[in-house]
mmCIF file of C-alpha atoms (C1' of nucleotides) in Angstrom:
data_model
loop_
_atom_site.group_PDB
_atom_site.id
_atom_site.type_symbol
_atom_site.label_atom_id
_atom_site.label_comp_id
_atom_site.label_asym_id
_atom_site.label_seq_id
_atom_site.Cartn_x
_atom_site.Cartn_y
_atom_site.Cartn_z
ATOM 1 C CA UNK A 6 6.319 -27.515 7.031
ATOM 2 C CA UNK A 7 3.873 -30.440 7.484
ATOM 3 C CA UNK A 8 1.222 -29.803 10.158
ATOM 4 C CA UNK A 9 0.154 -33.769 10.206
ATOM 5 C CA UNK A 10 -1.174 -34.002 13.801
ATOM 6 C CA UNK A 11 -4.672 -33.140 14.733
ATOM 7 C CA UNK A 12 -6.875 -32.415 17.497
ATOM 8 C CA UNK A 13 -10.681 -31.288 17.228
ATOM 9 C CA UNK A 14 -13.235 -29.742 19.442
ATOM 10 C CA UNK A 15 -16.206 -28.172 19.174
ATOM 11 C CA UNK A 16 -17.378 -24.191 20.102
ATOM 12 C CA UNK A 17 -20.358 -22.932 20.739
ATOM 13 C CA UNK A 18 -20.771 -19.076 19.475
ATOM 14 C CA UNK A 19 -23.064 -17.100 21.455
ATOM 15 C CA UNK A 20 -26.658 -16.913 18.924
ATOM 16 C CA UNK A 21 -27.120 -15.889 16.601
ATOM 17 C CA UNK A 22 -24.029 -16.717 14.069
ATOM 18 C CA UNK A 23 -23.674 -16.518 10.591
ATOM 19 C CA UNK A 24 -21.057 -18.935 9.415
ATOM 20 C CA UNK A 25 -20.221 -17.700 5.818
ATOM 21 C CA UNK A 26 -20.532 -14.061 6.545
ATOM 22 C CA UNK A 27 -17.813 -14.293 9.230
ATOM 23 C CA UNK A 28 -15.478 -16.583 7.738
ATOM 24 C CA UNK A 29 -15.664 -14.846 4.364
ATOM 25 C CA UNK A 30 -15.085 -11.371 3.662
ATOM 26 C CA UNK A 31 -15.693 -10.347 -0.444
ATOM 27 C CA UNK A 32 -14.621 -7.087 0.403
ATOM 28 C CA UNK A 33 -11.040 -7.972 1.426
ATOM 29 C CA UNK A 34 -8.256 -8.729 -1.757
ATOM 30 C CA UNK A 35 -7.442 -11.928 -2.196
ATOM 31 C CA UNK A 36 -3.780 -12.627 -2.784
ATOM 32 C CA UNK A 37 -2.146 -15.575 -4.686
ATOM 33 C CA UNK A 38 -0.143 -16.725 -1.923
ATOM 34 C CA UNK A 39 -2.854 -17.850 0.701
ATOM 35 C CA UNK A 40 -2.780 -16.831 4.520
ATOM 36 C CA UNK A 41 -6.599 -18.640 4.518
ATOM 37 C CA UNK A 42 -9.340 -20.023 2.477
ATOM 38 C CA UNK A 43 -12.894 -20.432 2.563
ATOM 39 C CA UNK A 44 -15.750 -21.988 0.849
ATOM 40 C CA UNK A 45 -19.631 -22.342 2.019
ATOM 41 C CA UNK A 46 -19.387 -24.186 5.166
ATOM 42 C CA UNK A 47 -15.388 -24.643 5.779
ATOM 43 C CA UNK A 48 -12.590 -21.882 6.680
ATOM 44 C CA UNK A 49 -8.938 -22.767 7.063
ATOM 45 C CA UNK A 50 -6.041 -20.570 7.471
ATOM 46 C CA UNK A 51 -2.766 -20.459 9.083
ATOM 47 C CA UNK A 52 -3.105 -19.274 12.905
ATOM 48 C CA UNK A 53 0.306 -17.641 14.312
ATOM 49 C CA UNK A 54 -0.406 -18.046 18.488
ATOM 50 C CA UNK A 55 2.376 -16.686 20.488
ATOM 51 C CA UNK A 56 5.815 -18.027 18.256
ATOM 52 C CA UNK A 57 4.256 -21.616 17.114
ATOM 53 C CA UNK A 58 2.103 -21.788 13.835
ATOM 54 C CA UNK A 59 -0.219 -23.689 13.335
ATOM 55 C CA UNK A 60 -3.159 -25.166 10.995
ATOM 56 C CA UNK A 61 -7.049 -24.331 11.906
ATOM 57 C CA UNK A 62 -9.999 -25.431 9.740
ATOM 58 C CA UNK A 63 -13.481 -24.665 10.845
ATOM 59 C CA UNK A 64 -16.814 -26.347 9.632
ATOM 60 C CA UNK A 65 -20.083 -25.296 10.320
ATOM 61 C CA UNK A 66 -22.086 -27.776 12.454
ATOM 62 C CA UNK A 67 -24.877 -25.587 13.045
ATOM 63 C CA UNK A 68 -27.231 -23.354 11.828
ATOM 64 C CA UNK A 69 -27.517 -19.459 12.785
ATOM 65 C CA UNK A 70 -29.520 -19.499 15.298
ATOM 66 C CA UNK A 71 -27.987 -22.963 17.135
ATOM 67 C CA UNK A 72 -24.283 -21.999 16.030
ATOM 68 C CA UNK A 73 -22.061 -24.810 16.689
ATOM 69 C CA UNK A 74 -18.154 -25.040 15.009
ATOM 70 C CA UNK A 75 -16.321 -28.015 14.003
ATOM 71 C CA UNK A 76 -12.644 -26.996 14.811
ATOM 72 C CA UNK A 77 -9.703 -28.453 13.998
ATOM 73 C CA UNK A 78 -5.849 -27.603 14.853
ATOM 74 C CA UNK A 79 -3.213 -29.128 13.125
ATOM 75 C CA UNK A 80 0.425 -29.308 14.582
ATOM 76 C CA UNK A 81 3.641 -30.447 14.851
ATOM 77 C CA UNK A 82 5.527 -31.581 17.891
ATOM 78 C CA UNK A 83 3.085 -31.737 20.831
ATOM 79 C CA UNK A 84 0.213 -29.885 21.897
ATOM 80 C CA UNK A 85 -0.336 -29.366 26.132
ATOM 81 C CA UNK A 86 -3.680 -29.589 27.161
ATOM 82 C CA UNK A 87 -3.025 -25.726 28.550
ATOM 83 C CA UNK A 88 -1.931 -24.590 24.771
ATOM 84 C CA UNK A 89 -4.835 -26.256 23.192
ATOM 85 C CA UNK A 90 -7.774 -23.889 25.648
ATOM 86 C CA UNK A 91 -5.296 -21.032 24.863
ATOM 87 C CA UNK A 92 -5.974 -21.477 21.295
ATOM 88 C CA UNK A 93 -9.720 -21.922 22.025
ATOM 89 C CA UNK A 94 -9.327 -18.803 23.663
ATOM 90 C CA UNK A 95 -7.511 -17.063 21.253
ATOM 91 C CA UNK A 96 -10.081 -18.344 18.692
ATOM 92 C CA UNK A 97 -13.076 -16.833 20.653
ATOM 93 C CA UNK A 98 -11.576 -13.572 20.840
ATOM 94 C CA UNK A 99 -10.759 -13.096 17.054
ATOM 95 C CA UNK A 100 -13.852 -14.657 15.952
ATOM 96 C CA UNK A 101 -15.819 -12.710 18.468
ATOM 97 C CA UNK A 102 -17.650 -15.673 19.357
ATOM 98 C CA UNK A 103 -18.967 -14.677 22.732
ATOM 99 C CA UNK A 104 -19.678 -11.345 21.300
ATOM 100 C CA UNK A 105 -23.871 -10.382 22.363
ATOM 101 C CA UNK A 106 -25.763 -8.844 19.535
ATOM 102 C CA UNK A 107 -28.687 -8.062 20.964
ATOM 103 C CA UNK A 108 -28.134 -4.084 21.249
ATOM 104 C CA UNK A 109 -26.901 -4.279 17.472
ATOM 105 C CA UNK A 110 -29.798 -6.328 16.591
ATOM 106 C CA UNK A 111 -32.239 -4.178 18.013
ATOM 107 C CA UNK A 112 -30.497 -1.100 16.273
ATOM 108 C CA UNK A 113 -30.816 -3.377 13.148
ATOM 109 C CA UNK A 114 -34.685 -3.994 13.627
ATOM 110 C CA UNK A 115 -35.530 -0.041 13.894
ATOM 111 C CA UNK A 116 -33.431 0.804 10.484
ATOM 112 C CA UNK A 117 -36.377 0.334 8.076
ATOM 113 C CA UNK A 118 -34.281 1.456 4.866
ATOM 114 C CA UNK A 119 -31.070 -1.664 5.668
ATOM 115 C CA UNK A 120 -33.179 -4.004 7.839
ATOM 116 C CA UNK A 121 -33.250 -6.514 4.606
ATOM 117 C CA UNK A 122 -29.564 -5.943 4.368
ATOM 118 C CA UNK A 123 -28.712 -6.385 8.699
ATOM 119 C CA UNK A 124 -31.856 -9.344 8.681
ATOM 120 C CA UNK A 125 -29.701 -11.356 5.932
ATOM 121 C CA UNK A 126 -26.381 -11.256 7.660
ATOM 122 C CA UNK A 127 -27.580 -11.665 11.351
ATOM 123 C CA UNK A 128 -25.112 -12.821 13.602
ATOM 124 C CA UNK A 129 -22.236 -12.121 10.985
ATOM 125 C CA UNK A 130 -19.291 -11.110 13.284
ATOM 126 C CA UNK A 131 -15.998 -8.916 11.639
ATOM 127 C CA UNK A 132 -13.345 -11.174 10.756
ATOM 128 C CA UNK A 133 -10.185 -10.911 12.697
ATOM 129 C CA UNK A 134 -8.018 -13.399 11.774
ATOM 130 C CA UNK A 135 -4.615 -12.508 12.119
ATOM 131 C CA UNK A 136 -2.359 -11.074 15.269
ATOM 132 C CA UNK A 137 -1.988 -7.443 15.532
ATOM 133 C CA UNK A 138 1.529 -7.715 13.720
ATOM 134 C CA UNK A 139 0.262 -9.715 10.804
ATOM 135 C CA UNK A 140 -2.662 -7.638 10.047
ATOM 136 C CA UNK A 141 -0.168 -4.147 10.558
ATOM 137 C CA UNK A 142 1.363 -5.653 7.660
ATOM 138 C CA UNK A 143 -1.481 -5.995 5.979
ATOM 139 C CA UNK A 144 -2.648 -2.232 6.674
ATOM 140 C CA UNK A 145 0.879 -0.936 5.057
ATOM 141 C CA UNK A 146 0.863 -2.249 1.804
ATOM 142 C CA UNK A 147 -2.624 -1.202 1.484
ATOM 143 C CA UNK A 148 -1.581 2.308 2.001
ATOM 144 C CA UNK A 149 -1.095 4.794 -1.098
ATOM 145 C CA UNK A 150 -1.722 1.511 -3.272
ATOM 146 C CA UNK A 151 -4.647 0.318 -5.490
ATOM 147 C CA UNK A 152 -5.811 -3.336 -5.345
ATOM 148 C CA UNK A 153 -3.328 -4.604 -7.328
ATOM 149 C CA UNK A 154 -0.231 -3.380 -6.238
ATOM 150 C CA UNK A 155 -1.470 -4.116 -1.944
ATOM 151 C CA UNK A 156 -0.786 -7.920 -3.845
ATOM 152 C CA UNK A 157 2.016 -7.550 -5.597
ATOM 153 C CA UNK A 158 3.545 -6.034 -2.541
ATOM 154 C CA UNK A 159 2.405 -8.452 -0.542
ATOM 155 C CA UNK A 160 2.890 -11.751 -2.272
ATOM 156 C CA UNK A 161 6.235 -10.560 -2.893
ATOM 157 C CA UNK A 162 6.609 -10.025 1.008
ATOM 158 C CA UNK A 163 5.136 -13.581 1.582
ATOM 159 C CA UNK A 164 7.351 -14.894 -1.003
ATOM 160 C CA UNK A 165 10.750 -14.099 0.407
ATOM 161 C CA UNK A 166 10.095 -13.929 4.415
ATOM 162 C CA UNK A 167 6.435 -16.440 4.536
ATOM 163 C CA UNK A 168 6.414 -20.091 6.023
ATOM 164 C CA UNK A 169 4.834 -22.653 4.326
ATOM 165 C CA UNK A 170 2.840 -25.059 5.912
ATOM 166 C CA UNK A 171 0.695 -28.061 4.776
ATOM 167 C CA UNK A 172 -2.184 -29.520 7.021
ATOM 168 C CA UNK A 173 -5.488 -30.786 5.706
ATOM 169 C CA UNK A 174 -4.118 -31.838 2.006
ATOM 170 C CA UNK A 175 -4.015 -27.733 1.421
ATOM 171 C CA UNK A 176 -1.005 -25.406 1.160
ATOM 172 C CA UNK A 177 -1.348 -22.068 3.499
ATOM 173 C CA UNK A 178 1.092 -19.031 4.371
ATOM 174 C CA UNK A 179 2.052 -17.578 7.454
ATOM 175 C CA UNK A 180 3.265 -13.953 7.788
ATOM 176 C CA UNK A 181 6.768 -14.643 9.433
ATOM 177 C CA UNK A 182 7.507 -13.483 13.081
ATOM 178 C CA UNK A 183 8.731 -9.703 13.663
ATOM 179 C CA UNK A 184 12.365 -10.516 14.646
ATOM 180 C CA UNK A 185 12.573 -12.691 11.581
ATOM 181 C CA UNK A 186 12.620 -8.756 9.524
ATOM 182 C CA UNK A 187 13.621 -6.532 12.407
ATOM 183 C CA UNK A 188 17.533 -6.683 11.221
ATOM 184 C CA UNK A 189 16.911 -7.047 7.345
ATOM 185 C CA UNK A 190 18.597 -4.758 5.688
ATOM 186 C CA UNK A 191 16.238 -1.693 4.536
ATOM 187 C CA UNK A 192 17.280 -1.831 0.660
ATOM 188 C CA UNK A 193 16.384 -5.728 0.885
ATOM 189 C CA UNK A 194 12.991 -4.573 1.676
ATOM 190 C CA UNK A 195 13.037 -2.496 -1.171
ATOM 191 C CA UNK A 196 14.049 -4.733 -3.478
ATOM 192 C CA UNK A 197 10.632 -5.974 -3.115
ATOM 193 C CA UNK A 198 9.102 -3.050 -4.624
ATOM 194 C CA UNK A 199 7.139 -1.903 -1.935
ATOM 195 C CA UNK A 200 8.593 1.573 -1.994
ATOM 196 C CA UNK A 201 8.761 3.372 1.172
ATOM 197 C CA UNK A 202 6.799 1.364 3.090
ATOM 198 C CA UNK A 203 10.070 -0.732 3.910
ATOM 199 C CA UNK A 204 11.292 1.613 6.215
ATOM 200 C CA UNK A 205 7.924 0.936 8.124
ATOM 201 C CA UNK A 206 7.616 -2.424 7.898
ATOM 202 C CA UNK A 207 11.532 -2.399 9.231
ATOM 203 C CA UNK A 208 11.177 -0.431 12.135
ATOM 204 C CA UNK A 209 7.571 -1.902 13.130
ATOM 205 C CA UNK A 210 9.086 -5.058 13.021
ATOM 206 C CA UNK A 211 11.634 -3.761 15.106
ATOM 207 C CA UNK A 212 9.050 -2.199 17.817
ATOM 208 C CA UNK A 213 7.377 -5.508 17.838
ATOM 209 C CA UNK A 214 10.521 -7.647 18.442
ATOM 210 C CA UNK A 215 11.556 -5.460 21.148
ATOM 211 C CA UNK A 216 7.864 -5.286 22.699
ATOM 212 C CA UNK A 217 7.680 -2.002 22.638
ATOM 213 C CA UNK A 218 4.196 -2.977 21.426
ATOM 214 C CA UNK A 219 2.062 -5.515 23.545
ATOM 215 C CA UNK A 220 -1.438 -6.735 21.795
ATOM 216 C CA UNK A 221 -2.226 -8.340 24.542
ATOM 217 C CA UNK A 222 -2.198 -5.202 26.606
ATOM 218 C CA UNK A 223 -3.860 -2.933 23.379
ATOM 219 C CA UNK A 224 -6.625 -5.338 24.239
ATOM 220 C CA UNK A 225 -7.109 -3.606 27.413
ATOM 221 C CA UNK A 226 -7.312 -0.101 26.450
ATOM 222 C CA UNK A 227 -10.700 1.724 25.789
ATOM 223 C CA UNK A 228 -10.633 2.854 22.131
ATOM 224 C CA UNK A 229 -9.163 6.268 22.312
ATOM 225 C CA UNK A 230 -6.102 5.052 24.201
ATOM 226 C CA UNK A 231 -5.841 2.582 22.346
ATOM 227 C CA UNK A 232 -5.637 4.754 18.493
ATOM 228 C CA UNK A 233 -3.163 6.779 20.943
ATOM 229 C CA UNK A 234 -0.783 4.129 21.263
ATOM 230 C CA UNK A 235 -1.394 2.571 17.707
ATOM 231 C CA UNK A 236 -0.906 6.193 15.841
ATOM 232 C CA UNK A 237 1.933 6.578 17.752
ATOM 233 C CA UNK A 238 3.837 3.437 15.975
ATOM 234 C CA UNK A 239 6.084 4.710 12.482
ATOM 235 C CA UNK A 240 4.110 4.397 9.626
ATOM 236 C CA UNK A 241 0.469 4.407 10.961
ATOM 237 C CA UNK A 242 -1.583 7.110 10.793
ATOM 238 C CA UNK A 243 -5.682 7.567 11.138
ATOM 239 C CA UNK A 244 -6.726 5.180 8.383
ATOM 240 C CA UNK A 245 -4.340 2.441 9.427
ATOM 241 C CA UNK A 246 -5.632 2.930 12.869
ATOM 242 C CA UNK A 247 -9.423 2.420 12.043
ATOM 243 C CA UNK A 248 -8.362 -0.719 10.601
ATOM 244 C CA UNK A 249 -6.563 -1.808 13.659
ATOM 245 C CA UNK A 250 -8.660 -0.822 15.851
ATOM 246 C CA UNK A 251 -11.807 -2.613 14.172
ATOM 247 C CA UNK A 252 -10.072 -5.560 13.151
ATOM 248 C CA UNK A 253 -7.722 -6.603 15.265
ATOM 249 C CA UNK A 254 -9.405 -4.790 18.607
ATOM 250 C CA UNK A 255 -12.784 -5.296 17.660
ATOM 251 C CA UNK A 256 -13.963 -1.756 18.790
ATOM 252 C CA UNK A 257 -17.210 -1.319 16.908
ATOM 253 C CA UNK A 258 -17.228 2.563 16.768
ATOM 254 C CA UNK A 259 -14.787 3.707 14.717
ATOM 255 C CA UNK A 260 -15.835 5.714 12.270
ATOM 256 C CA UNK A 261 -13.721 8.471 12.497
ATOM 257 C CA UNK A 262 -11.859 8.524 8.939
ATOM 258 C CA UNK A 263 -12.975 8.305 5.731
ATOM 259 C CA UNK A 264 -10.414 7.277 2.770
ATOM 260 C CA UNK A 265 -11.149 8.629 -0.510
ATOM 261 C CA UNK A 266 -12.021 5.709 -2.463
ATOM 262 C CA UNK A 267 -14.301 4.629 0.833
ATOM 263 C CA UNK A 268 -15.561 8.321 0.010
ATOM 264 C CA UNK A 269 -17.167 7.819 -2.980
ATOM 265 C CA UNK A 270 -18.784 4.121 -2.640
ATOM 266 C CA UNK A 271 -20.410 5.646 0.751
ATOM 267 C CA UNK A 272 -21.874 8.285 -1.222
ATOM 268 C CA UNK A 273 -23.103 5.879 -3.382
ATOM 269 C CA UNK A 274 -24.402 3.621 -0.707
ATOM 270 C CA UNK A 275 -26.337 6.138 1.489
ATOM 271 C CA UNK A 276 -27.354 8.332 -0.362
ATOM 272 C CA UNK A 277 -27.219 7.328 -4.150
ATOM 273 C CA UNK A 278 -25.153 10.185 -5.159
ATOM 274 C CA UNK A 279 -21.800 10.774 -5.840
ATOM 275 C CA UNK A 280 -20.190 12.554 -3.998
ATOM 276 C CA UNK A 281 -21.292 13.772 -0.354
ATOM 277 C CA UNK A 282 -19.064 15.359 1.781
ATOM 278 C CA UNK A 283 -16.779 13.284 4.281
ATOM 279 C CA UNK A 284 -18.266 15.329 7.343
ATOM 280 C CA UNK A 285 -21.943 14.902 6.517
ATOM 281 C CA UNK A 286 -21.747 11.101 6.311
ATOM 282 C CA UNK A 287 -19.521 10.619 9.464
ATOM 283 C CA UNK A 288 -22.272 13.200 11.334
ATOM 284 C CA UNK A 289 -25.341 10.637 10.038
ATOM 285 C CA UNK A 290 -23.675 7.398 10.888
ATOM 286 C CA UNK A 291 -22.572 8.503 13.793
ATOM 287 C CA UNK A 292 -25.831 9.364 14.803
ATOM 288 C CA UNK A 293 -28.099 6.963 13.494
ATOM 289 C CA UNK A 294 -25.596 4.203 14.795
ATOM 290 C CA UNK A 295 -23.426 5.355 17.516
ATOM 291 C CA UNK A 296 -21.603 2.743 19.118
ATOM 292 C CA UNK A 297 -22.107 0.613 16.281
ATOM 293 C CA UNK A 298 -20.775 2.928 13.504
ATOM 294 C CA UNK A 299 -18.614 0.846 12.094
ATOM 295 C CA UNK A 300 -19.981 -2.337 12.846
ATOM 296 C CA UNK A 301 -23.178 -0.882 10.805
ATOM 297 C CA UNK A 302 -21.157 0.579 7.563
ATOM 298 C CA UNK A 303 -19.375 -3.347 7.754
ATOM 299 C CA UNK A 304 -22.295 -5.105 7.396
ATOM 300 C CA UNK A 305 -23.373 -2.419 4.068
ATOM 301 C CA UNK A 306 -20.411 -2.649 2.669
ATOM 302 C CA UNK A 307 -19.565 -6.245 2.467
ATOM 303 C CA UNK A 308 -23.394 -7.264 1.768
ATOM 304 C CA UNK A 309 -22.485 -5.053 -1.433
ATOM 305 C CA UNK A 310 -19.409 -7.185 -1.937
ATOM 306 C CA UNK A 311 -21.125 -10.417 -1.867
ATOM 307 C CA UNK A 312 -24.011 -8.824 -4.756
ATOM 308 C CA UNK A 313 -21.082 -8.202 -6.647
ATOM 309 C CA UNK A 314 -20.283 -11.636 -6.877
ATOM 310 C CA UNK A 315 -23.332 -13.004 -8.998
ATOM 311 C CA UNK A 316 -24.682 -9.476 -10.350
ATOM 312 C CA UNK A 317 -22.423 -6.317 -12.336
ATOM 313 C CA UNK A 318 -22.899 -3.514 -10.281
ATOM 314 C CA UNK A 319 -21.573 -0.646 -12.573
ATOM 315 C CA UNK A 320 -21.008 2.077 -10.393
ATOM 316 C CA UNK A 321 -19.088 -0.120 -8.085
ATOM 317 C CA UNK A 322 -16.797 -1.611 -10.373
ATOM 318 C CA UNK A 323 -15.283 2.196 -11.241
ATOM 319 C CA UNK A 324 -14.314 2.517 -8.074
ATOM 320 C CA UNK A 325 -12.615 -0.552 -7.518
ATOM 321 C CA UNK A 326 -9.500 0.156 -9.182
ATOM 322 C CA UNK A 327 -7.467 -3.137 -9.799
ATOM 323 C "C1'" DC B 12 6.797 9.145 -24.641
ATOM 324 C "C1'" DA B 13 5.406 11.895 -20.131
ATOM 325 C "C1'" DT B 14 2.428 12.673 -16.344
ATOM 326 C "C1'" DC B 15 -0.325 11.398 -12.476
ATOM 327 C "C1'" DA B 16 -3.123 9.603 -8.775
ATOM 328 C "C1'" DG B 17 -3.646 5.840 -5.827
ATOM 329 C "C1'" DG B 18 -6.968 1.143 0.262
ATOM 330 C "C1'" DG B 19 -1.542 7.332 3.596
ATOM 331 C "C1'" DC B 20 1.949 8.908 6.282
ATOM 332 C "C1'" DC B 21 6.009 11.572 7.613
ATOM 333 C "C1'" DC B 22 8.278 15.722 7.905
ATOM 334 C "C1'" DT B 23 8.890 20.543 7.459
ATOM 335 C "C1'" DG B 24 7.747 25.354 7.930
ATOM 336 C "C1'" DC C 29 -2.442 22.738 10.080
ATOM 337 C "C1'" DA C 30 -1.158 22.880 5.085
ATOM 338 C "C1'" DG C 31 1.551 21.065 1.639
ATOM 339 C "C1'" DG C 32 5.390 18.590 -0.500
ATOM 340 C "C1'" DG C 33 7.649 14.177 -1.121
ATOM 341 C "C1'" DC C 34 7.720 9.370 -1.269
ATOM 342 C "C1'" DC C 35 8.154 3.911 -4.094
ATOM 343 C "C1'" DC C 36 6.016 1.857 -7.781
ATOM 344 C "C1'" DT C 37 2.194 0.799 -11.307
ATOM 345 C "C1'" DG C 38 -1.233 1.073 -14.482
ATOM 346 C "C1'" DA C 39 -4.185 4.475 -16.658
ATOM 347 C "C1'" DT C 40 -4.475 8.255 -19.740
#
DNA sequence: CATCAGGGCCCTG
DNA sequence: CAGGGCCCTGAT
């Protein structure tokens, strides 16, 4: 599908922003079949609003402390002046561009021992840039599954049920809608080689199709109502939940489960050792950073992710299995 | 060649 | 609330 029609506009995120370290996350896999891409200065990635798809590249016209964003949507068909400040809209919410820092940054300026680490990434929001379906699917084929097999699983996924779409002389994917899977056979799932996980994917897809599930109204909740409701859906438990609930509900105090190989690079990360017990970092985080929990462990852990891209950082690399 | 844990979760007892 | 089973892969 050829998005070839355009319209731009410019946002304003509330100061300070830092372009790169929102629109790029290290720490996340990248698969072969792109859903978005990113190099210093420009994002693009396919943006599912409502049932329409379309094409949204972002520049950076500003600097961190006078953000300013150089969007662009590409479509096809027509675009209402009422859909276009929906998709602002939409766009401020995921990007957390209205988000206000200044508790955070305070926190920040009192942490002597990661001030160089918060200082450097000021105004770096987290990164949600899929829909609450999109990024479910995400969270399931990273359960049970090293690096390498979360793509596998998930290019293959892409492969068979994914839209193509061109806009911007680059080719994107789009995670397909949930009634597009909801009647697909289980063992066609399978056939995929994502194991079990196709009897989630199947019935989430289901739930979603059938709005048994509302983002819109998960956006509402406070966060413990809101893991409620999410925990509650086949196939998501307490890890899946954090994710949810950080990235796709931007609640910035969820530090409440700790997966294994998260285990052992926290360890590493606080307190230089290998391994410290689960309950003894969730007791210091939580109270060094409250609210922020974590909000504070993201901005760690991908600054970590982005040394490992120019320098070998040997204890790291053993625990990211590929 | 076999065995096993891995970016968890469900189900059973 | 503990523990077994689950799909598949790459590591050992």
């Amino acid at each position: 599908m050829k998005l070839n029609l355009t319209k731009s506009f410019i946002l304003f995120p509330k100061s300070p922003f830092h372009f790169d370290g929102t629109f790029h996350k290290p720490s996340h896999f990248p698969n072969n079949l792109k859903l978005e891409d990113w190099e210093p200065g420009i994002y693009w990635q396919s943006l599912r609003i409502g049932k329409r798809l379309f094409g949204l590249k972002i520049k950076n016209g500003g600097t961190t402390a006078k953000p300013k964003l150089l969007a662009s949507v590409f479509y096809k068909g027509s675009l209402s002046h009422n859909e276009l400040e929906g998709i602002k809209k939409e766009i401020s919410w995921r990007f957390e561009l209205d988000q206000d820092f200044r508790a955070f940054n305070a926190l920040a300026k009192n942490d002597k021992r990661f001030y160089p680490v918060f200082k450097k990434w000021m105004g770096m929001r987290n990164l949600s840039q899929y829909t609450l379906y999109e990024l479910l699917i995400i969270a399931v084929v990273l359960q049970n599954a090293t690096v390498r097999r979360s793509q596998q699983m998930l290019d293959a996924l892409i492969s068979k049920y994914g839209i193509k779409i061109e806009f911007d002389k680059k080719v994107f994917y789009a995670i397909w809608l949930p009634e597009d899977l909801s009647k697909t056979k289980e063992q066609e799932l399978r056939d995929l080689r994502i194991g079990y996980r196709a009897k989630f994917i199947k019935r989430l897809s289901g739930d979603f199709a059938n709005k048994k599930i509302d983002e819109f109204q998960l956006r509402t909740l406070d966060k413990e109502n809101a893991k409620k409701e999410l925990i509650k859906l086949y196939g998501i438990g307490p890890e899946s939940a954090r994710i949810l609930l950080f990235e796709a509900l931007h609640h910035y105090d969820v530090f409440d489960h700790i997966a294994p190989w998260q285990h052992k690079i926290y360890s590493m990360l606080f307190y230089n050792k290998k391994l410290v017990p689960t309950n003894t970092i969730q007791k210091d985080i939580l109270r060094q950073y409250g609210d922020y929990s974590m909000l504070t462990v993201h901005y760690i852990w991908e600054d970590i992710f982005w040394r490992r891209k120019h320098e070998k950082i040997d204890w790291l690399e053993k625990e990211i299995r590929l």
